[in-house]
GROMACS .gro file of C-alpha atoms in nm:
model
  154
    1MET     CA    1  16.404  -8.767 -19.224
    2ARG     CA    2  16.165  -9.053 -19.153
    3PRO     CA    3  16.229  -9.408 -19.269
    4GLU     CA    4  16.032  -9.536 -19.568
    5ALA     CA    5  15.779  -9.817 -19.518
    6THR     CA    6  15.932 -10.004 -19.811
    7ASP     CA    7  16.277 -10.026 -19.654
    8PRO     CA    8  16.274 -10.276 -19.365
    9ALA     CA    9  16.644 -10.209 -19.306
   10ALA     CA   10  16.592  -9.837 -19.248
   11PRO     CA   11  16.680  -9.736 -18.893
   12PRO     CA   12  16.389  -9.609 -18.686
   13ALA     CA   13  16.349  -9.242 -18.600
   14ILE     CA   14  16.337  -9.213 -18.219
   15ARG     CA   15  16.209  -8.904 -18.039
   16PRO     CA   16  16.181  -8.842 -17.665
   17LEU     CA   17  15.836  -8.787 -17.515
   18ALA     CA   18  15.862  -8.609 -17.180
   19ALA     CA   19  16.095  -8.765 -16.924
   20SER     CA   20  15.961  -9.119 -16.946
   21GLY     CA   21  15.872  -9.198 -17.303
   22LEU     CA   22  15.998  -9.248 -17.656
   23LEU     CA   23  15.819  -9.244 -17.989
   24VAL     CA   24  15.974  -9.486 -18.238
   25GLU     CA   25  15.879  -9.420 -18.602
   26LEU     CA   26  15.937  -9.710 -18.839
   27GLY     CA   27  15.799  -9.569 -19.164
   28GLU     CA   28  15.533  -9.369 -19.342
   29GLY     CA   29  15.180  -9.453 -19.444
   30ILE     CA   30  14.963  -9.751 -19.371
   31ASP     CA   31  15.112 -10.063 -19.520
   32PRO     CA   32  15.077 -10.430 -19.415
   33ALA     CA   33  15.457 -10.480 -19.426
   34LEU     CA   34  15.507 -10.177 -19.203
   35VAL     CA   35  15.239 -10.301 -18.961
   36ALA     CA   36  15.424 -10.636 -18.946
   37ARG     CA   37  15.758 -10.457 -18.881
   38VAL     CA   38  15.603 -10.262 -18.594
   39ALA     CA   39  15.450 -10.580 -18.448
   40ALA     CA   40  15.780 -10.765 -18.478
   41LEU     CA   41  15.976 -10.491 -18.303
   42ALA     CA   42  15.711 -10.467 -18.030
   43ALA     CA   43  15.734 -10.843 -17.972
   44ALA     CA   44  16.115 -10.829 -17.967
   45LEU     CA   45  16.110 -10.546 -17.712
   46GLU     CA   46  15.866 -10.736 -17.492
   47ALA     CA   47  16.082 -11.049 -17.517
   48ALA     CA   48  16.398 -10.852 -17.435
   49ALA     CA   49  16.257 -10.769 -17.091
   50ILE     CA   50  16.444 -10.438 -17.073
   51PRO     CA   51  16.477 -10.329 -16.710
   52GLY     CA   52  16.261 -10.020 -16.659
   53LEU     CA   53  16.060 -10.055 -16.981
   54VAL     CA   54  15.702 -10.057 -16.856
   55GLU     CA   55  15.491 -10.015 -17.169
   56VAL     CA   56  15.509 -10.094 -17.540
   57VAL     CA   57  15.216  -9.955 -17.740
   58PRO     CA   58  15.222 -10.033 -18.113
   59SER     CA   59  15.032  -9.844 -18.381
   60TYR     CA   60  15.036  -9.904 -18.755
   61ARG     CA   61  15.371  -9.721 -18.803
   62THR     CA   62  15.503  -9.625 -18.458
   63LEU     CA   63  15.575  -9.762 -18.114
   64LEU     CA   64  15.517  -9.563 -17.798
   65LEU     CA   65  15.756  -9.677 -17.527
   66GLY     CA   66  15.705  -9.586 -17.164
   67PHE     CA   67  15.986  -9.637 -16.915
   68ASP     CA   68  16.053  -9.575 -16.549
   69PRO     CA   69  16.320  -9.300 -16.541
   70ARG     CA   70  16.434  -9.425 -16.196
   71ALA     CA   71  16.533  -9.758 -16.353
   72THR     CA   72  16.660  -9.657 -16.698
   73ASP     CA   73  16.680  -9.364 -16.935
   74GLY     CA   74  16.571  -9.287 -17.288
   75GLU     CA   75  16.916  -9.332 -17.439
   76ALA     CA   76  16.950  -9.682 -17.294
   77VAL     CA   77  16.607  -9.784 -17.423
   78ALA     CA   78  16.675  -9.621 -17.761
   79GLY     CA   79  17.001  -9.815 -17.788
   80VAL     CA   80  16.819 -10.145 -17.745
   81VAL     CA   81  16.554 -10.036 -17.999
   82ARG     CA   82  16.825  -9.953 -18.254
   83ARG     CA   83  17.005 -10.283 -18.193
   84LEU     CA   84  16.687 -10.488 -18.231
   85ALA     CA   85  16.576 -10.293 -18.538
   86VAL     CA   86  16.914 -10.346 -18.709
   87ALA     CA   87  16.926 -10.714 -18.611
   88GLY     CA   88  16.586 -10.770 -18.768
   89THR     CA   89  16.294 -10.894 -18.573
   90GLY     CA   90  16.133 -11.156 -18.795
   91SER     CA   91  15.809 -11.124 -18.985
   92GLY     CA   92  15.584 -11.006 -18.708
   93GLY     CA   93  15.463 -11.037 -18.355
   94ALA     CA   94  15.209 -11.293 -18.250
   95ASP     CA   95  15.023 -11.450 -18.539
   96GLY     CA   96  14.697 -11.352 -18.377
   97ARG     CA   97  14.375 -11.526 -18.453
   98GLU     CA   98  14.115 -11.517 -18.723
   99VAL     CA   99  13.773 -11.385 -18.632
  100ALA     CA  100  13.469 -11.404 -18.860
  101ILE     CA  101  13.232 -11.111 -18.821
  102ALA     CA  102  12.877 -11.127 -18.953
  103VAL     CA  103  12.797 -10.826 -19.172
  104VAL     CA  104  12.467 -10.690 -19.300
  105TYR     CA  105  12.461 -10.495 -19.626
  106GLY     CA  106  12.179 -10.253 -19.700
  107GLY     CA  107  11.842 -10.211 -19.538
  108GLU     CA  108  11.819 -10.116 -19.173
  109GLY     CA  109  12.163 -10.261 -19.094
  110GLY     CA  110  12.341 -10.069 -19.371
  111PRO     CA  111  12.141  -9.765 -19.473
  112ASP     CA  112  12.435  -9.600 -19.653
  113LEU     CA  113  12.505  -9.884 -19.897
  114ALA     CA  114  12.339  -9.711 -20.194
  115GLU     CA  115  12.528  -9.387 -20.122
  116VAL     CA  116  12.862  -9.568 -20.095
  117ALA     CA  117  12.792  -9.759 -20.417
  118GLY     CA  118  12.699  -9.439 -20.597
  119ARG     CA  119  13.016  -9.260 -20.487
  120LEU     CA  120  13.227  -9.552 -20.605
  121GLY     CA  121  13.039  -9.602 -20.931
  122LEU     CA  122  12.957  -9.961 -20.834
  123SER     CA  123  12.637 -10.151 -20.776
  124PRO     CA  124  12.538 -10.219 -20.414
  125ALA     CA  125  12.590 -10.591 -20.478
  126GLU     CA  126  12.947 -10.526 -20.604
  127VAL     CA  127  13.031 -10.312 -20.300
  128ALA     CA  128  12.907 -10.592 -20.072
  129ARG     CA  129  13.096 -10.858 -20.272
  130ARG     CA  130  13.425 -10.668 -20.261
  131HIS     CA  131  13.393 -10.583 -19.893
  132ALA     CA  132  13.303 -10.939 -19.793
  133ALA     CA  133  13.589 -11.086 -20.001
  134GLY     CA  134  13.857 -10.891 -19.815
  135GLU     CA  135  14.085 -11.019 -19.545
  136TYR     CA  136  14.142 -10.750 -19.290
  137ARG     CA  137  14.416 -10.726 -19.029
  138VAL     CA  138  14.406 -10.512 -18.718
  139ALA     CA  139  14.687 -10.262 -18.763
  140CYS     CA  140  14.641 -10.105 -18.420
  141MET     CA  141  14.379 -10.036 -18.160
  142GLY     CA  142  14.227  -9.691 -18.165
  143PHE     CA  143  14.119  -9.419 -17.932
  144ALA     CA  144  13.813  -9.603 -17.799
  145PRO     CA  145  13.804  -9.951 -17.644
  146GLY     CA  146  13.757 -10.208 -17.917
  147PHE     CA  147  13.803  -9.959 -18.204
  148ALA     CA  148  14.039 -10.134 -18.442
  149PHE     CA  149  14.216  -9.968 -18.736
  150LEU     CA  150  14.219 -10.220 -19.019
  151VAL     CA  151  14.441 -10.276 -19.321
  152GLY     CA  152  14.337 -10.478 -19.623
  153LEU     CA  153  14.030 -10.292 -19.745
  154PRO     CA  154  14.002 -10.348 -20.121
   0.00000   0.00000   0.00000
């Protein structure tokens, strides 16, 4: 059974990945609180400087941990993960930074605005207003360089 996103005290589910990796599942769905829990645990693992842990890759609900099997093993790393998860890891990793991105709605820069508005039953101006009013947070980086998965879309 996987932990629920709404229960920050739920222990993580930890699965081995080959001989040098672990997948740590912290909850279900895409939820800002879950994203913050993942970021906090990732920061705590980085700060713990676990001998043999060579990579910590957060997503919006999981952590991929890579380790050197000559220096440690999955059970040792999993034990530290469980201890840090139970101890609590604060509200999140680094606070990050705010970036303003210029957006064009409609016309040549947004040729699908009318279609999106029609599917939502909104006017193009209302779609633009709602989209521009949102505050978005990068939940994780995607499969292509610079492709960010965002949370916060109204």
